[in-house]
């Protein structure tokens, strides 16, 4: 491909087959970016890619387990060659395990949950940031959670999401002079398969789970993936260049 063919800005969104990641990928494509849609399984990315391309956008499906360093290196190289040098990175992939006390948590669960959110964000950022530095411009967006402030039964998830905040602030310090900003989004309750699974684990119907959650949210409703996509779009925009190292809580109210 020629340099002109690569003039469009390129974003990578992980965990973009569904949920928040899919909404972010579609929104960034609508904003004019070409999007590398990364998820565990390439076929699962097809829905997001189709939604983007049928709207006139550009996207490529790339399979990678973000916790696998070799797969991440290959995925970033593939996106760079298919779409161009990535300068927007949304580290969105994340999983939760069953709620258990710390004494009952298995090493395997701890490693799996922290591996996707934290190691995954590290691997992607390490592979993508040189592209941003070379371009003299970049936007890193890490998907944290209000669970970073403590979440009973989820020591693994809370630690991974809090770790992402330290990671974000450090990236902002390290890369600011190269034109790269780094921010974290900390969503509250968002309707997705992740919250559907939480409802199931608590033995509640999803409607009831949402109703109970909405009661505790000041704006009186639960969040939708598009609420997060809107924030990601803003953070990725050229006008957000003086905003870095911040955690934006998108939770329908203040959190403590
Ligand atoms: P989701 O519906 O479960 O989607 C997560 C996506 O990530 C899935 O497509 C999943 O693929 C993919 N994924 C999982 N492990 C991966 C890996 N190792 N490598 C690549 N992709 C992987 O979750 P969501 O609710 O959209 O959550 C997105 C992010 O927001 C997560 O980081 C989550 O912690 C965070 N968050 C969510 C909420 C909420 O209320 N939903 C609140 C706060 C923060 P498979 O389908 O193949 O597993």
XYZ file of C-alpha atoms and ligand atoms in Angstrom:
304
model
C 0.000 0.000 0.000
C 1.174 3.524 -0.703
C 1.610 6.188 1.941
C -1.524 8.000 0.736
C -3.559 4.833 1.180
C -2.504 4.975 4.843
C -3.484 8.614 5.395
C -6.573 7.596 7.409
C -5.914 7.384 11.150
C -5.867 3.814 12.433
C -7.279 2.572 15.731
C -6.944 -0.779 17.445
C -9.766 -1.849 19.732
C -9.355 -5.076 21.713
C -12.265 -7.254 22.797
C -14.197 -5.642 19.964
C -16.329 -8.614 18.871
C -19.138 -7.545 21.173
C -20.196 -5.371 24.098
C -18.368 -2.140 24.843
C -15.474 -2.913 22.473
C -17.828 -3.397 19.508
C -19.576 -0.092 20.258
C -16.231 1.719 20.547
C -14.959 0.206 17.279
C -18.134 1.232 15.424
C -18.040 4.734 16.868
C -14.371 5.321 16.003
C -15.073 4.089 12.466
C -17.952 6.567 12.248
C -15.479 9.235 13.368
C -13.419 8.374 10.263
C -10.800 5.997 11.633
C -9.852 2.643 10.135
C -10.282 0.077 12.902
C -8.376 -3.087 13.720
C -11.033 -5.206 15.442
C -9.134 -7.539 17.777
C -10.733 -10.415 19.653
C -10.018 -14.014 20.580
C -11.676 -15.442 17.509
C -11.568 -13.863 14.036
C -15.006 -15.181 13.067
C -16.515 -13.511 16.151
C -15.181 -10.147 14.893
C -17.195 -10.461 11.674
C -20.312 -8.750 13.061
C -18.391 -5.641 14.123
C -16.412 -5.517 10.870
C -19.569 -5.930 8.783
C -21.371 -3.184 10.719
C -18.451 -0.847 9.985
C -17.874 -1.697 6.325
C -21.569 -1.711 5.433
C -21.616 1.860 6.722
C -18.757 2.829 4.388
C -16.043 2.481 7.036
C -12.787 0.547 7.057
C -12.071 -2.331 9.423
C -10.059 -5.529 9.656
C -10.742 -8.522 11.899
C -7.692 -9.816 13.720
C -7.625 -12.778 16.111
C -5.415 -12.511 19.163
C -5.487 -13.427 22.812
C -4.273 -10.128 24.277
C -2.565 -12.024 27.112
C -0.360 -13.847 24.583
C 2.665 -11.734 23.775
C 3.495 -13.455 20.478
C -0.095 -13.211 19.243
C -0.203 -9.507 20.140
C 3.013 -8.743 18.253
C 1.665 -10.548 15.186
C -1.740 -8.829 15.422
C -0.244 -5.340 15.616
C 2.075 -6.088 12.669
C -0.894 -7.378 10.643
C -2.963 -4.260 11.373
C -0.047 -1.956 10.564
C 0.431 -3.637 7.205
C -3.284 -3.978 6.323
C -4.569 -0.614 7.564
C -1.517 1.514 8.375
C 0.348 2.591 11.489
C -1.979 2.552 14.520
C -2.111 5.777 16.536
C -5.229 5.122 18.629
C -5.298 2.161 21.008
C -8.269 1.128 23.105
C -7.291 -1.587 25.587
C -10.813 -2.837 26.203
C -10.567 -6.654 26.441
C -11.387 -7.839 29.931
C -12.944 -10.775 31.728
C -14.352 -11.346 35.185
C -14.271 -14.524 37.238
C -16.746 -15.840 39.779
C -17.096 -13.779 42.982
C -15.110 -15.460 45.768
C -13.261 -14.405 48.899
C -9.520 -14.001 48.555
C -8.838 -17.203 50.520
C -10.854 -19.208 47.996
C -9.511 -17.572 44.832
C -7.439 -19.888 42.673
C -4.131 -18.804 41.164
C -5.568 -19.717 37.777
C -8.485 -17.308 38.199
C -6.198 -14.497 39.408
C -3.822 -15.009 36.468
C -6.618 -15.244 33.900
C -8.410 -12.083 35.020
C -5.322 -9.914 35.578
C -3.707 -11.433 32.467
C -6.355 -10.177 30.060
C -6.820 -6.687 31.504
C -3.350 -5.839 32.725
C -0.789 -7.948 30.846
C -2.939 -7.529 27.736
C -2.877 -3.739 27.983
C 0.877 -3.847 28.555
C 1.534 -6.103 25.540
C -0.632 -3.996 23.230
C 0.801 -0.699 24.433
C 4.361 -1.947 24.127
C 3.712 -3.003 20.529
C 1.657 0.023 19.467
C 3.343 2.952 21.236
C 6.398 2.995 18.905
C 3.978 3.666 16.018
C 2.538 6.604 17.976
C 5.964 7.973 18.873
C 7.050 7.713 15.227
C 3.914 9.628 14.207
C 4.406 12.195 16.992
C 0.743 11.656 17.924
C -1.240 9.039 19.754
C -4.163 8.264 22.021
C -4.163 5.401 24.508
C -7.454 4.573 26.224
C -7.539 1.876 28.902
C -10.811 0.339 30.041
C -10.722 0.369 33.824
C -13.863 0.084 35.989
C -15.452 1.550 39.085
C -14.349 -1.805 40.593
C -10.842 -0.287 40.756
C -12.057 1.441 43.924
C -12.812 -1.933 45.583
C -15.306 -4.647 44.759
C -16.205 -7.323 47.287
C -15.610 -10.779 45.881
C -13.472 -9.588 43.000
C -9.899 -9.059 44.229
C -8.559 -10.183 40.847
C -10.709 -7.839 38.760
C -10.397 -4.849 41.123
C -6.600 -5.218 41.196
C -6.366 -5.455 37.417
C -8.584 -2.406 36.943
C -6.701 -0.388 39.599
C -3.421 -1.494 38.019
C -4.617 -0.068 34.721
C -4.978 3.341 36.370
C -1.330 3.355 37.506
C -0.347 2.123 34.059
C -2.351 4.921 32.408
C -0.844 7.686 34.540
C 2.667 6.360 33.903
C 2.081 6.233 30.143
C 0.876 9.836 30.289
C 4.151 10.820 31.997
C 6.372 8.768 29.672
C 4.795 9.619 26.336
C 3.363 13.126 26.725
C 6.291 14.882 25.057
C 5.894 12.588 22.051
C 2.358 13.827 21.470
C 0.727 10.770 23.040
C -2.015 11.028 25.664
C -3.176 8.175 27.901
C -6.452 8.096 29.788
C -8.618 5.515 31.486
C -12.369 5.130 31.262
C -13.946 3.620 34.370
C -17.450 2.438 33.465
C -20.160 1.701 35.988
C -22.904 -0.815 35.155
C -23.071 -1.279 31.382
C -25.494 -3.638 29.643
C -23.367 -6.361 28.051
C -22.654 -10.090 28.220
C -20.406 -9.356 31.199
C -23.280 -7.953 33.290
C -25.585 -10.696 31.926
C -23.129 -13.234 33.335
C -23.030 -11.414 36.708
C -26.833 -11.588 36.853
C -26.736 -15.321 36.124
C -24.071 -15.913 38.784
C -26.297 -14.151 41.329
C -29.309 -16.198 40.189
C -31.206 -13.089 39.022
C -33.081 -12.385 35.819
C -31.161 -9.764 33.825
C -34.110 -7.305 33.893
C -34.237 -7.492 37.683
C -30.440 -7.135 37.880
C -30.613 -3.957 35.774
C -33.537 -2.557 37.767
C -31.676 -3.029 41.059
C -28.511 -1.484 39.628
C -30.423 1.510 38.222
C -31.884 2.247 41.683
C -28.391 3.039 42.967
C -27.367 5.162 39.951
C -28.018 8.926 40.249
C -29.159 9.365 36.613
C -31.669 6.560 37.244
C -30.629 4.149 34.522
C -27.938 1.643 33.692
C -25.337 2.440 31.032
C -25.216 1.266 27.436
C -22.058 0.408 25.453
C -22.686 3.594 23.411
C -22.234 5.695 26.591
C -18.675 4.411 26.780
C -18.128 4.701 23.019
C -19.050 8.382 23.217
C -16.389 8.997 25.861
C -13.787 7.006 23.924
C -14.584 9.038 20.815
C -13.957 12.256 22.731
C -10.692 10.999 24.272
C -9.453 9.828 20.852
C -10.269 13.120 19.173
C -7.578 15.637 18.169
C -9.187 18.246 20.453
C -8.547 16.148 23.580
C -4.767 16.620 23.405
C -4.489 18.521 26.715
C -6.306 15.806 28.664
C -3.939 13.077 29.830
C -3.383 10.762 32.766
C -7.012 11.015 33.845
C -9.638 8.512 34.887
C -13.069 9.352 33.510
C -15.784 7.657 35.540
C -18.723 6.972 33.235
C -21.122 5.658 35.813
C -24.201 7.874 35.820
C -23.055 9.744 38.905
C -20.116 10.318 41.233
C -18.249 7.342 42.642
C -16.164 7.041 45.801
P -17.998 -8.510 27.188
O -19.343 -8.227 26.641
O -17.748 -9.751 27.973
O -16.948 -8.398 25.983
C -15.582 -8.604 26.191
C -14.933 -8.957 24.879
O -13.525 -9.180 25.131
C -15.486 -10.246 24.275
O -15.673 -10.088 22.886
C -14.397 -11.273 24.596
O -14.294 -12.318 23.670
C -13.165 -10.396 24.509
N -12.018 -11.017 25.175
C -12.030 -11.714 26.339
N -10.794 -12.164 26.618
C -9.997 -11.763 25.595
C -8.635 -11.952 25.300
N -7.832 -12.645 26.121
N -8.130 -11.417 24.158
C -8.942 -10.738 23.318
N -10.246 -10.521 23.545
C -10.771 -11.027 24.670
O -17.536 -7.344 28.164
P -17.893 -5.781 28.201
O -18.902 -5.569 29.242
O -18.097 -5.254 26.825
O -16.511 -5.236 28.811
C -15.514 -4.568 28.049
C -14.509 -3.954 29.018
O -15.171 -3.022 29.882
C -13.845 -4.965 29.938
O -12.497 -4.624 30.145
C -14.614 -4.820 31.228
O -13.851 -5.208 32.339
C -14.899 -3.331 31.215
N -16.036 -2.946 32.051
C -17.298 -3.418 31.812
C -18.344 -3.025 32.631
C -19.758 -3.505 32.423
O -20.622 -3.193 33.269
N -20.070 -4.229 31.380
C -18.099 -2.148 33.699
C -16.824 -1.696 33.915
C -15.787 -2.097 33.083
P -15.115 -13.689 23.896
O -16.528 -13.340 23.667
O -14.574 -14.612 22.860
O -14.827 -14.135 25.296
